[in-house]
Coordinates of C-alpha atoms in Angstrom, one line a residue:
Chain U
M1 CA 90.2 187.8 107.0
T2 CA 92.5 185.5 106.3
P3 CA 96.3 185.4 104.9
D4 CA 96.7 185.2 101.5
E5 CA 99.6 184.9 99.6
Q6 CA 98.0 185.2 96.1
P7 CA 96.6 188.2 94.8
G8 CA 92.9 188.9 93.6
R9 CA 91.2 186.7 91.4
N10 CA 91.2 187.5 87.8
E11 CA 87.4 188.8 87.8
P12 CA 85.3 190.5 90.0
P13 CA 83.7 188.8 92.7
D14 CA 80.2 190.8 91.7
G15 CA 80.0 189.7 88.9
R16 CA 80.5 193.0 87.4
E17 CA 81.3 192.8 83.4
V18 CA 84.7 194.7 82.9
P19 CA 86.8 194.5 79.5
S20 CA 89.2 191.8 79.6
E21 CA 92.0 194.1 78.6
A22 CA 91.8 195.8 81.7
F23 CA 92.8 192.6 83.7
A24 CA 95.6 192.0 81.7
G25 CA 98.7 191.7 84.0
W26 CA 96.6 191.3 86.9
E27 CA 98.8 189.3 89.0
E28 CA 101.5 191.5 88.8
N29 CA 99.3 194.6 89.3
P30 CA 96.2 193.9 91.1
S31 CA 95.4 198.1 90.9
G32 CA 95.2 197.5 87.0
P33 CA 97.3 198.3 84.3
V34 CA 98.7 201.7 83.9
P35 CA 98.7 202.7 80.8
D36 CA 101.7 204.3 79.5
A37 CA 101.5 207.9 78.3
G38 CA 103.6 206.9 74.9
T39 CA 106.7 208.4 75.8
A40 CA 109.0 206.7 78.2
S41 CA 108.4 208.7 81.6
P42 CA 112.0 209.1 83.8
E43 CA 110.4 206.4 86.0
R44 CA 110.1 204.0 83.4
K45 CA 113.8 204.7 82.0
L46 CA 114.8 203.9 86.0
V47 CA 113.3 200.8 85.6
E48 CA 114.5 200.0 82.2
R49 CA 118.2 200.8 83.5
A50 CA 117.6 198.7 86.4
Q51 CA 116.4 195.8 84.3
N52 CA 119.9 196.0 82.7
G53 CA 121.4 195.6 86.2
D54 CA 122.2 198.9 86.9
K55 CA 121.7 199.2 91.0
H56 CA 122.4 203.0 91.2
A57 CA 118.8 203.3 89.1
Y58 CA 117.4 200.7 91.6
G59 CA 118.7 202.3 94.2
Q60 CA 116.7 205.5 92.9
L61 CA 113.7 203.7 92.8
I62 CA 113.9 202.7 96.2
R63 CA 114.3 206.2 97.2
L64 CA 111.3 207.2 95.1
H65 CA 108.7 204.9 96.3
Q66 CA 109.8 203.5 100.2
K67 CA 108.4 206.6 102.0
K68 CA 104.9 205.9 100.4
L69 CA 105.3 202.4 100.5
F70 CA 106.1 202.3 104.1
R71 CA 103.3 204.4 105.4
Y72 CA 101.0 202.1 103.3
I73 CA 102.3 198.8 105.2
Y74 CA 102.4 200.4 108.2
G75 CA 99.1 201.0 107.7
L76 CA 98.2 197.6 107.1
V77 CA 100.2 195.8 110.2
G78 CA 100.7 198.8 112.7
S79 CA 104.1 198.0 113.7
F80 CA 107.1 200.0 112.7
D81 CA 109.6 197.3 112.7
Q82 CA 107.8 195.2 110.7
A83 CA 106.5 197.8 108.5
E84 CA 110.5 198.7 108.0
D85 CA 111.4 195.2 107.3
I86 CA 108.4 194.4 104.5
V87 CA 109.3 197.3 102.8
Q88 CA 113.2 196.4 102.5
E89 CA 112.5 192.8 101.6
A90 CA 109.6 194.0 99.2
F91 CA 113.1 195.9 97.1
V92 CA 114.8 192.9 97.6
K93 CA 112.1 191.1 96.0
A94 CA 111.5 193.4 93.3
W95 CA 115.1 193.3 92.4
G96 CA 115.1 189.7 92.2
A97 CA 112.2 190.1 89.7
I98 CA 112.4 193.2 87.7
K99 CA 113.7 191.1 84.7
T100 CA 110.0 189.9 84.4
F101 CA 108.5 193.3 84.9
R102 CA 106.7 195.0 82.3
T103 CA 107.2 198.3 81.9
E104 CA 104.4 199.6 80.2
Y105 CA 102.9 199.2 83.8
A106 CA 103.7 201.7 86.4
F107 CA 106.3 200.3 88.9
Y108 CA 104.7 201.3 92.1
P109 CA 101.3 199.0 92.0
W110 CA 103.6 196.1 91.4
L111 CA 105.6 196.6 94.5
S112 CA 103.1 197.5 96.8
T113 CA 101.3 194.3 95.9
I114 CA 104.4 192.3 96.9
A115 CA 104.9 194.1 99.7
R116 CA 101.2 193.3 100.7
N117 CA 101.3 189.9 100.0
L118 CA 104.9 189.8 102.5
A119 CA 102.8 191.6 104.7
Y120 CA 100.2 188.8 105.2
T121 CA 102.6 186.2 104.5
Q122 CA 104.4 187.4 107.6
V123 CA 102.0 187.6 109.8
G124 CA 100.4 184.4 108.9
R125 CA 103.9 182.9 110.0
D126 CA 104.7 184.8 113.4
E127 CA 101.2 184.6 114.4
K128 CA 98.4 181.6 114.6
K129 CA 95.6 184.2 114.8
E130 CA 93.1 184.8 112.4
S131 CA 93.0 188.4 112.2
L132 CA 95.1 191.6 112.0
D133 CA 93.9 192.7 115.3
K134 CA 96.6 191.7 117.6
I135 CA 100.0 192.8 115.6
H136 CA 100.0 196.4 116.3
E137 CA 101.8 195.6 119.9
K138 CA 105.3 196.4 118.6
G139 CA 104.6 199.4 116.9
F140 CA 101.8 201.0 118.6
D141 CA 100.8 200.4 121.7
P142 CA 97.2 200.7 122.1
V143 CA 96.8 201.2 125.8
S144 CA 99.3 204.5 125.9
G145 CA 98.4 205.4 122.6
E146 CA 101.9 205.8 121.6
L147 CA 103.1 205.7 118.2
G148 CA 107.0 204.4 119.0
P149 CA 109.1 205.4 116.3
L150 CA 106.8 206.6 113.9
D151 CA 106.3 209.5 116.1
K152 CA 109.7 210.9 114.8
L153 CA 108.3 210.8 111.3
L154 CA 105.1 213.2 112.0
D155 CA 106.0 217.1 112.3
E156 CA 102.6 217.9 113.2
E157 CA 100.7 217.3 116.5
S158 CA 97.4 216.6 114.3
Q159 CA 99.4 214.5 111.9
K160 CA 100.5 212.1 115.3
R161 CA 96.8 212.6 116.6
F162 CA 95.6 211.2 113.0
Y163 CA 97.8 208.6 113.0
R164 CA 96.8 207.4 116.8
T165 CA 93.6 207.7 116.0
L166 CA 93.9 205.6 112.9
M167 CA 96.4 202.8 115.0
S168 CA 93.6 202.6 117.4
M169 CA 91.1 201.7 115.0
P170 CA 90.0 197.6 114.8
A171 CA 92.5 196.7 112.4
T172 CA 89.4 194.8 110.5
Y173 CA 88.1 198.4 109.7
R174 CA 91.9 200.1 109.4
V175 CA 93.3 197.5 106.5
V176 CA 90.5 198.7 103.9
F177 CA 90.8 202.6 105.0
V178 CA 94.5 202.2 104.4
L179 CA 93.9 200.1 101.1
R180 CA 91.5 202.8 99.9
H181 CA 93.0 206.2 101.0
F182 CA 96.6 205.1 101.5
E183 CA 96.4 202.7 98.0
N184 CA 93.5 204.6 96.3
M185 CA 92.1 200.9 95.3
D186 CA 88.6 200.9 94.2
Y187 CA 85.9 198.6 96.1
V188 CA 86.3 195.7 93.8
Q189 CA 90.1 195.9 94.3
I190 CA 90.0 195.6 98.2
A191 CA 87.3 192.8 98.1
N192 CA 89.5 190.7 95.8
Y193 CA 92.6 191.7 97.9
L194 CA 91.0 190.8 101.1
K195 CA 88.6 187.9 99.6
I196 CA 85.7 189.7 100.9
P197 CA 82.4 191.0 99.1
P198 CA 82.3 194.9 98.2
G199 CA 79.5 195.2 100.2
T200 CA 81.6 194.4 103.2
V201 CA 84.4 196.8 101.8
D202 CA 81.7 199.3 101.6
S203 CA 80.4 198.7 105.3
R204 CA 83.6 198.6 107.2
L205 CA 85.0 201.4 105.4
H206 CA 81.8 203.4 106.4
R207 CA 82.6 201.9 109.7
A208 CA 86.1 203.6 109.4
R209 CA 85.0 206.9 108.5
Q210 CA 82.6 207.2 111.2
Y211 CA 85.2 206.3 113.9
L212 CA 87.5 208.7 112.5
L213 CA 84.8 211.7 112.3
K214 CA 83.7 210.8 115.8
E215 CA 87.5 211.1 117.0
L216 CA 88.5 213.8 114.9
K217 CA 85.8 216.2 115.0
D218 CA 87.7 219.2 116.0
L219 CA 90.4 218.8 113.8
L220 CA 87.7 218.6 110.6
E221 CA 85.9 222.1 111.7
Chain W
M1 CA 63.2 202.6 102.0
D2 CA 64.0 203.9 105.3
H3 CA 66.5 206.3 105.9
A4 CA 69.3 204.1 107.7
Y5 CA 69.1 202.2 103.8
F6 CA 70.3 205.6 102.6
R7 CA 72.5 207.2 105.4
D8 CA 74.6 203.4 105.0
R9 CA 75.2 204.4 101.4
V10 CA 76.4 208.0 101.5
S11 CA 79.8 206.7 102.0
A12 CA 79.7 204.5 98.6
F13 CA 78.1 207.1 97.1
H14 CA 81.0 209.7 98.0
D15 CA 83.3 206.6 96.4
R16 CA 81.4 206.6 93.3
E17 CA 80.9 203.1 93.9
L18 CA 77.4 202.2 93.7
P19 CA 75.7 200.4 90.8
L20 CA 74.2 202.6 88.7
Q21 CA 70.5 202.2 89.3
E22 CA 71.8 202.4 93.2
L23 CA 73.6 205.8 92.3
A24 CA 70.8 207.4 91.0
I25 CA 68.3 206.6 94.0
V26 CA 70.6 207.7 96.4
E27 CA 71.7 210.8 94.7
E28 CA 68.0 211.8 94.6
H29 CA 67.5 211.2 98.2
I30 CA 70.9 212.9 99.0
R31 CA 69.4 216.0 97.3
G32 CA 66.6 216.4 99.8
C33 CA 68.1 215.1 102.7
V34 CA 69.9 217.9 105.1
E35 CA 71.4 215.0 107.5
C36 CA 73.1 213.2 104.4
Q37 CA 74.2 216.3 102.7
K38 CA 76.4 217.0 105.9
L39 CA 77.0 213.5 106.3
L40 CA 78.7 213.9 102.6
A41 CA 80.3 217.0 103.4
D42 CA 82.0 215.7 106.3
L43 CA 83.3 212.4 104.4
E44 CA 84.5 214.9 101.7
K45 CA 86.4 217.1 104.9
L46 CA 87.6 214.0 106.0
D47 CA 89.2 213.2 102.7
A48 CA 91.0 216.5 102.8
A49 CA 92.1 215.9 106.4
V50 CA 93.3 212.5 105.6
A51 CA 95.5 213.9 102.3
A52 CA 97.0 216.7 104.7
R53 CA 98.0 214.6 107.8
M54 CA 98.6 211.5 105.9
E55 CA 102.3 212.3 104.5
L56 CA 105.4 211.2 106.3
A57 CA 107.9 214.0 107.5
Q58 CA 111.6 213.9 104.8
T59 CA 113.8 213.4 107.3
D60 CA 117.4 211.8 107.5
Y61 CA 115.5 208.3 108.4
W62 CA 114.6 207.7 104.7
E63 CA 118.3 208.1 103.3
D64 CA 119.3 205.9 106.1
L65 CA 116.5 203.2 105.3
A66 CA 117.4 203.2 101.6
H67 CA 120.9 202.4 102.6
R68 CA 120.0 199.6 105.0
T69 CA 117.9 198.3 101.5
E70 CA 121.0 198.9 99.4
E71 CA 122.9 196.7 101.7
R72 CA 120.4 194.2 102.3
L73 CA 120.4 193.8 98.4
G74 CA 124.2 193.8 98.5
F75 CA 124.8 196.9 96.5
I76 CA 126.9 198.6 99.7
E77 CA 129.1 196.9 101.5
K78 CA 128.7 197.3 105.0
T79 CA 132.0 198.2 106.5
E80 CA 131.4 197.7 110.3
V81 CA 129.6 194.7 112.2
T82 CA 127.5 195.7 115.5
P83 CA 129.3 195.0 118.6
V84 CA 127.5 191.9 120.1
R85 CA 126.4 192.8 123.6
R86 CA 127.8 190.0 126.1
G87 CA 128.0 189.1 129.5
W88 CA 131.1 189.7 131.6
D89 CA 131.8 186.4 131.7
S90 CA 131.0 185.1 128.5
G91 CA 134.5 184.5 126.1
L92 CA 136.4 184.6 129.5
A93 CA 138.4 182.0 128.0
W94 CA 139.3 183.9 124.7
K95 CA 140.3 186.9 127.0
I96 CA 142.2 184.7 129.2
T97 CA 144.4 183.4 126.4
A98 CA 144.7 186.9 124.4
I99 CA 146.1 188.2 128.2
A100 CA 148.3 184.9 128.2
A101 CA 149.8 185.6 124.6
S102 CA 150.2 189.1 125.2
L103 CA 152.4 189.2 128.0
A104 CA 154.3 185.9 126.5
I105 CA 155.4 188.7 123.9
L106 CA 156.1 190.9 126.5
V107 CA 158.8 188.8 128.1
F108 CA 160.3 187.7 124.6
I109 CA 160.9 191.0 124.0
G110 CA 162.1 191.9 127.6
I111 CA 165.0 188.7 127.1
N112 CA 165.8 189.5 123.7
K113 CA 165.9 193.3 123.7
D114 CA 169.4 193.5 123.5
D115 CA 169.5 191.7 120.3
I116 CA 166.6 193.2 118.9
I117 CA 168.0 196.7 120.1
K118 CA 171.6 195.9 119.3
Q119 CA 171.5 196.0 115.8
D120 CA 170.1 199.1 115.6
E121 CA 173.4 200.8 117.4
I122 CA 175.8 202.4 115.0
V123 CA 179.0 203.1 117.3
T124 CA 181.6 205.4 116.8
P125 CA 185.1 203.3 117.1
P126 CA 187.1 204.6 120.0
G127 CA 189.4 206.0 117.9
V128 CA 187.7 208.2 115.4
R129 CA 187.3 211.5 116.6
E130 CA 183.7 212.7 115.7
P131 CA 184.3 214.9 113.3
A132 CA 183.7 218.7 113.8
L133 CA 180.8 219.8 111.1
P134 CA 182.8 222.6 108.9
Q135 CA 181.7 225.8 108.8
L136 CA 180.6 226.7 105.3
P137 CA 179.0 230.0 105.1
D138 CA 178.3 229.6 101.8
T139 CA 177.3 225.6 100.7
T140 CA 177.2 226.8 97.0
A141 CA 180.6 227.9 96.8
V142 CA 181.7 224.5 99.0
M143 CA 179.6 222.1 96.4
F144 CA 181.7 224.0 93.7
D145 CA 185.0 223.9 95.5
L146 CA 184.7 227.9 94.9
P147 CA 185.9 230.2 97.1
E148 CA 184.7 233.5 98.2
Q149 CA 185.9 236.4 96.2
K150 CA 185.8 240.2 96.5
D151 CA 187.0 242.4 94.3
E152 CA 189.0 245.0 94.9
G153 CA 186.0 247.3 95.0
G154 CA 185.0 245.4 98.5
G155 CA 182.5 243.6 96.3
Q156 CA 182.0 239.7 95.5
R157 CA 182.7 238.7 92.1
R158 CA 181.9 235.8 90.6
P159 CA 185.1 232.9 90.2
E160 CA 184.0 233.2 86.4
E161 CA 184.8 236.5 86.5
T162 CA 188.4 235.8 86.9
S163 CA 191.0 234.8 84.9
P164 CA 190.8 231.8 82.8
A165 CA 192.2 228.9 84.9
P166 CA 194.2 225.7 84.5
T167 CA 192.9 222.9 81.6
P168 CA 190.3 220.2 82.8
S169 CA 192.7 218.0 83.4
E170 CA 193.4 220.1 86.4
V171 CA 190.0 220.6 87.0
G172 CA 189.8 216.8 87.7
S173 CA 192.5 216.7 90.4
A174 CA 191.2 219.8 91.9
R175 CA 187.7 218.0 92.4
R176 CA 187.4 216.1 95.3
Q177 CA 185.2 213.3 95.3
V178 CA 185.9 212.2 99.1
P179 CA 187.1 214.8 101.0
E180 CA 188.4 214.2 104.5
T181 CA 186.1 216.4 107.0
V182 CA 189.2 217.5 109.0
Q183 CA 191.6 217.9 106.1
F184 CA 188.5 219.4 104.5
Q185 CA 187.9 222.2 107.1
A186 CA 192.0 222.5 107.2
D187 CA 192.1 223.5 103.2
R188 CA 189.4 225.8 104.0
E189 CA 190.9 227.7 106.7
Q190 CA 194.3 228.2 104.7
L191 CA 192.1 229.0 101.3
R192 CA 190.5 232.0 103.2
S193 CA 193.7 233.1 105.0
G194 CA 194.9 233.0 101.8
T195 CA 197.8 230.6 102.1
A196 CA 199.3 228.7 99.5
Q197 CA 199.8 225.5 100.5
T198 CA 197.6 222.2 100.9
E199 CA 199.0 219.0 102.1
S200 CA 196.9 216.6 100.3
A201 CA 198.0 215.2 97.4
A202 CA 194.4 215.5 95.7
D203 CA 194.4 218.9 96.7
Q204 CA 197.1 220.4 94.4
P205 CA 196.1 223.6 93.5
V206 CA 196.5 224.0 89.4
T207 CA 199.9 225.3 87.6
P208 CA 200.5 228.9 88.4
A209 CA 200.9 229.5 84.8
S210 CA 197.3 230.6 84.9
Q211 CA 197.7 232.9 88.2
T212 CA 197.0 236.5 88.5
Q213 CA 196.8 238.2 91.5
T214 CA 193.4 239.8 91.1
S215 CA 193.2 240.5 94.9
P216 CA 195.7 240.5 97.6
G217 CA 195.8 237.2 99.4
A218 CA 194.8 235.2 96.6
S219 CA 194.7 231.4 97.3
N220 CA 195.4 228.2 95.5
L221 CA 191.9 227.6 95.6
Q222 CA 191.3 230.2 94.1
E223 CA 193.5 229.4 91.4
T224 CA 191.7 226.4 91.1
S225 CA 188.8 228.3 90.5
R226 CA 190.2 229.7 87.3
V227 CA 188.8 227.2 84.9
A228 CA 187.6 227.0 81.8
P229 CA 183.4 227.7 81.6
E230 CA 182.9 223.9 79.9
S231 CA 185.5 222.3 82.7
R232 CA 183.5 224.3 85.2
Q233 CA 180.5 222.6 83.6
D234 CA 182.0 219.5 83.7
E235 CA 182.8 220.0 87.6
R236 CA 179.5 220.8 88.4
A237 CA 178.0 217.8 86.9
Q238 CA 180.6 215.9 88.6
P239 CA 178.9 213.9 91.9
L240 CA 178.9 215.7 95.1
P241 CA 181.1 215.0 97.7
V242 CA 180.0 212.0 99.6
E243 CA 180.6 212.1 103.3
P244 CA 182.6 209.2 105.1
R245 CA 180.6 206.2 105.8
I246 CA 181.8 203.6 108.8
T247 CA 181.8 200.2 107.9
K248 CA 180.8 197.3 110.2
E249 CA 184.5 196.3 110.9
Q250 CA 185.3 199.8 112.1
L251 CA 182.2 199.5 114.8
Q252 CA 182.9 199.0 118.2
P253 CA 180.8 199.1 121.4
L254 CA 179.7 202.4 122.7
P255 CA 181.1 203.5 126.0
D256 CA 178.7 203.7 128.5
T257 CA 178.2 207.1 129.0
Y258 CA 178.4 208.6 125.3
A259 CA 178.0 211.9 124.5
P260 CA 178.5 213.2 121.3
Q261 CA 180.9 215.9 120.1
T262 CA 179.8 219.4 119.3
A263 CA 178.6 219.6 116.2
E264 CA 177.0 222.6 114.3
P265 CA 173.2 221.9 114.3
E266 CA 172.4 223.8 111.0
Q267 CA 175.3 222.0 109.3
A268 CA 174.5 218.6 107.6
S269 CA 176.3 216.0 110.0
K270 CA 179.1 213.7 108.9
T271 CA 176.8 210.5 110.4
K272 CA 173.2 209.6 109.1
A273 CA 172.1 209.3 112.9
V274 CA 173.2 210.5 116.0
R275 CA 173.2 207.6 118.3
K276 CA 173.3 207.9 122.3
K277 CA 173.2 205.2 124.8
T278 CA 172.1 205.8 128.2
T279 CA 172.9 203.5 131.5
G280 CA 170.1 200.8 131.9
A281 CA 167.9 200.9 128.3
A282 CA 169.1 201.9 124.9
E283 CA 168.1 205.3 123.6
Q284 CA 167.4 205.6 120.0
V285 CA 167.4 208.3 117.8
Q286 CA 167.2 207.8 114.1
E287 CA 165.8 209.3 111.0
A288 CA 165.1 205.4 109.7
P289 CA 164.7 202.9 112.0
Q290 CA 166.6 199.5 110.8
V291 CA 164.1 196.3 111.3
T292 CA 166.2 193.1 111.1
D293 CA 165.3 189.8 109.6
K294 CA 165.2 188.9 113.5
N295 CA 162.9 191.3 114.7
M296 CA 160.6 190.8 111.8
T297 CA 160.5 186.8 112.0
A298 CA 160.3 187.2 116.1
E299 CA 157.0 189.3 115.8
T300 CA 155.2 187.4 112.8
D301 CA 155.8 184.1 115.2
A302 CA 154.3 186.1 117.8
D303 CA 151.2 187.2 115.7
V304 CA 150.7 183.2 114.4
E305 CA 150.3 182.2 117.7
A306 CA 148.3 184.6 119.0
A307 CA 146.3 184.0 115.8
E308 CA 145.9 180.5 116.4
N309 CA 144.9 180.5 120.1
E310 CA 142.0 183.1 119.3
L311 CA 140.8 180.5 116.9
Q312 CA 141.2 177.4 119.1
S313 CA 139.3 179.5 122.0
W314 CA 136.3 180.4 119.5
R315 CA 136.4 177.3 118.4
A316 CA 135.9 175.7 122.1
E317 CA 133.2 178.3 122.8
R318 CA 131.3 177.6 119.7
D319 CA 131.3 173.7 120.4
S320 CA 130.1 174.4 124.2
L321 CA 127.6 176.9 123.2
T322 CA 126.1 174.0 120.2
S323 CA 125.8 171.7 123.2
E324 CA 123.8 174.3 125.1
L325 CA 121.4 175.4 122.5
K326 CA 120.9 171.5 121.8
A327 CA 120.5 170.3 125.4
R328 CA 118.1 173.9 126.3
K329 CA 115.9 172.8 123.3
L330 CA 115.6 169.2 124.6
D331 CA 115.2 170.6 128.0
M332 CA 112.0 172.8 126.1
V333 CA 110.3 169.9 124.6
E334 CA 110.5 167.6 127.5
R335 CA 109.4 170.2 130.0
F336 CA 106.8 172.2 127.6
G337 CA 105.9 169.8 124.9
I338 CA 105.9 170.9 121.0
S339 CA 102.3 171.6 120.5
S340 CA 100.8 174.7 121.7
F341 CA 99.7 175.7 124.7
R342 CA 96.0 176.1 125.9
S343 CA 94.4 179.1 127.3
T344 CA 94.5 177.9 130.9
K345 CA 96.2 178.7 133.7
S346 CA 99.0 176.2 133.6
G347 CA 99.2 177.1 130.2
V348 CA 99.4 180.7 130.7
R349 CA 102.5 179.7 133.4
K350 CA 103.8 177.5 130.9
L351 CA 104.3 180.3 128.1
Q352 CA 105.7 182.7 131.0
S353 CA 108.3 180.0 131.8
A354 CA 109.0 178.9 127.9
A355 CA 109.3 182.7 126.9
G356 CA 111.9 183.0 129.6
I357 CA 113.6 180.4 128.5
E358 CA 113.1 181.3 124.8
K359 CA 115.2 184.5 125.7
Q360 CA 118.0 182.9 127.1
Q361 CA 118.0 180.6 124.2
A362 CA 118.2 183.6 122.0
A363 CA 121.1 184.9 123.4
T364 CA 123.1 182.2 123.5
E365 CA 122.1 181.7 119.9
Q366 CA 123.8 185.3 119.4
A367 CA 126.7 184.3 121.2
Y368 CA 127.2 181.2 119.1
L369 CA 126.8 183.1 116.0
E370 CA 129.4 185.2 117.2
A371 CA 131.7 182.2 117.7
S372 CA 130.9 180.6 114.2
Y373 CA 131.7 184.1 112.6
H374 CA 135.1 184.2 114.3
V375 CA 136.0 180.6 113.5
A376 CA 135.2 181.4 110.1
R377 CA 137.1 184.3 110.0
L378 CA 140.1 182.8 111.3
T379 CA 140.5 179.6 110.0
D380 CA 142.3 178.2 107.0
D381 CA 140.7 175.1 107.0
R382 CA 138.1 175.3 104.0
R383 CA 135.5 172.5 105.4
E384 CA 135.5 174.3 108.5
Y385 CA 134.5 177.7 107.0
Q386 CA 132.0 176.5 105.1
D387 CA 130.2 174.7 108.5
A388 CA 131.0 177.8 110.3
R389 CA 129.2 179.7 107.3
A390 CA 126.4 177.4 107.1
S391 CA 125.3 178.1 110.5
L392 CA 125.2 181.8 109.9
E393 CA 123.2 181.3 106.5
E394 CA 120.9 179.0 108.5
A395 CA 120.2 182.0 111.0
A396 CA 120.2 184.6 108.5
S397 CA 117.1 182.7 106.7
R398 CA 114.6 182.7 109.7
G399 CA 113.4 186.2 109.0
S400 CA 113.4 189.6 110.4
S401 CA 114.5 188.2 114.0
A402 CA 117.7 190.1 115.8
N403 CA 119.9 187.0 115.4
A404 CA 118.8 186.6 111.9
R405 CA 119.8 190.2 110.8
L406 CA 122.9 189.6 112.9
A407 CA 123.8 186.6 111.1
R408 CA 123.0 188.7 107.9
Q409 CA 125.5 191.0 109.3
F410 CA 128.2 188.8 110.0
L411 CA 127.8 187.1 106.5
S412 CA 128.6 190.4 105.1
Q413 CA 131.5 191.0 107.0
L414 CA 133.1 187.6 105.9
D415 CA 132.5 188.3 102.5
R416 CA 134.2 191.3 102.6
D417 CA 137.1 189.6 104.4
R418 CA 136.8 187.1 101.5
S419 CA 137.4 189.8 99.0
D420 CA 140.5 191.0 100.7
R421 CA 141.7 187.3 100.9
P422 CA 140.9 185.9 97.6
G423 CA 142.5 182.7 98.5
K424 CA 140.1 181.4 100.9

């Protein structure tokens, strides 16, 4: 898995035929365009106000999305400090480009794409590694199993156990699992993003689930 | 197809990600396979467990994170700069300069204390007796120059209830603009006792033409109070008595042991302030300290000198840190080379040594950033400010390292300082 600054291609790799309009805005929104319901949602109004320079509106967008974004990026990079920095940087970049954002699409997928690309860019710059396996030292200690600062953001012991297990999973499986469960991306989107075949996405996701089923068996009963 | 083929596809089936043809085949298998049904059920439980546990708690951390993001965006100005921990010997030159400047200021004050304090003293000329404060039970009566009156029944009667008094011209003369306190007191005593005489020409009572005997011992002042209502209005409209002022020419040095005359604490004092001088040091009790031009100049010069000294010391430190950073970089290149290390024993040893030096480098850079910030903050030279700022901006652009964050904080603080000082 190699870092890649660009989102996925405009075509699904497995050759499935998809209507072209589904890929409209793909560069901005690899999760696919989310059609507007026809009336301006509260979030859309916030985005429009932010596009007009309303900082307060953008501050509300930050508060609306930062928690979900942080959880996602933390799942990718496994480092609390890095996740925090990437989330902030993503909001900064989004603010810089917000006037180009098309408000008929949902804001979060666009934001998460920026954050995801930053995650891989930063990983590629900081390390001469070829995978994300070794990134999690700063936020998660694989030896002791401690979550570090994330521990304070988890109320229940079962949550802490879930995250400890997730973080202890090999990164190649964990990233696919996070993209699927935290971001609701489908196999094609994950494949495009990670530049791997959808079949590989399937097998890695299967392995990630097997790992969690084994480690969290008692939680599921 | 063996069972492993279907087992490996249960996950994709659960996600509805199988191609249509495969989906039908796998679904048919699952209907008849207990193991695959159990696996499917486990995957559904896992989905529910993940959804229930993946949410992070709503704590103060998120508001703090949002706030920091807004600071990073420049929406909010940061109000303080995180203090930088430095070694005990760092900034030694600045500390010494600051101590020397403080001592210089103290010595200056000590040498010139007489000049500094002297002008604030107000002394009473030896020939002038500290006047006794008048005893005025009724301040209203004093203000309007009205006596206390009692009617025949023993109760007080308002002055306007007496017979009409003299003409307005007589009122003007009866109204004192600048009464002598001693004379005033004497007059009051006389008036209370009912004597008719006053010594001052300004205190000439009204003509007795309108005098009436409303009560035994009616005084001249009583007569002066018998004025027409409109005259009394004019009287009230006239300015209140002003206490005498002591001019500078009258001022003479106080004796060494000066004790104020007896005074009525509840009455208004004649002078604006009471001065007391004790041997050896000047003690001042005053309502409004008087700051002279001489004092202001001395303090401003000392401040400017201290600021200049501080700037120079920061410049010197910055220059020395620049040399140190360059020297260490060269040292690293020479000793460890620029290329990446090989994973050999010697390579690992080199890595460890480099890591140690890198930590020192980061600490030196931190001190360098602080010195740059202070130079930018203190200098009036535009070029020097820009150079210092450029150093901070270069450091701030280096990702998310601790020094980069520190540099950004310094830049925010400089921007805030600059908005307060538009000329820079």
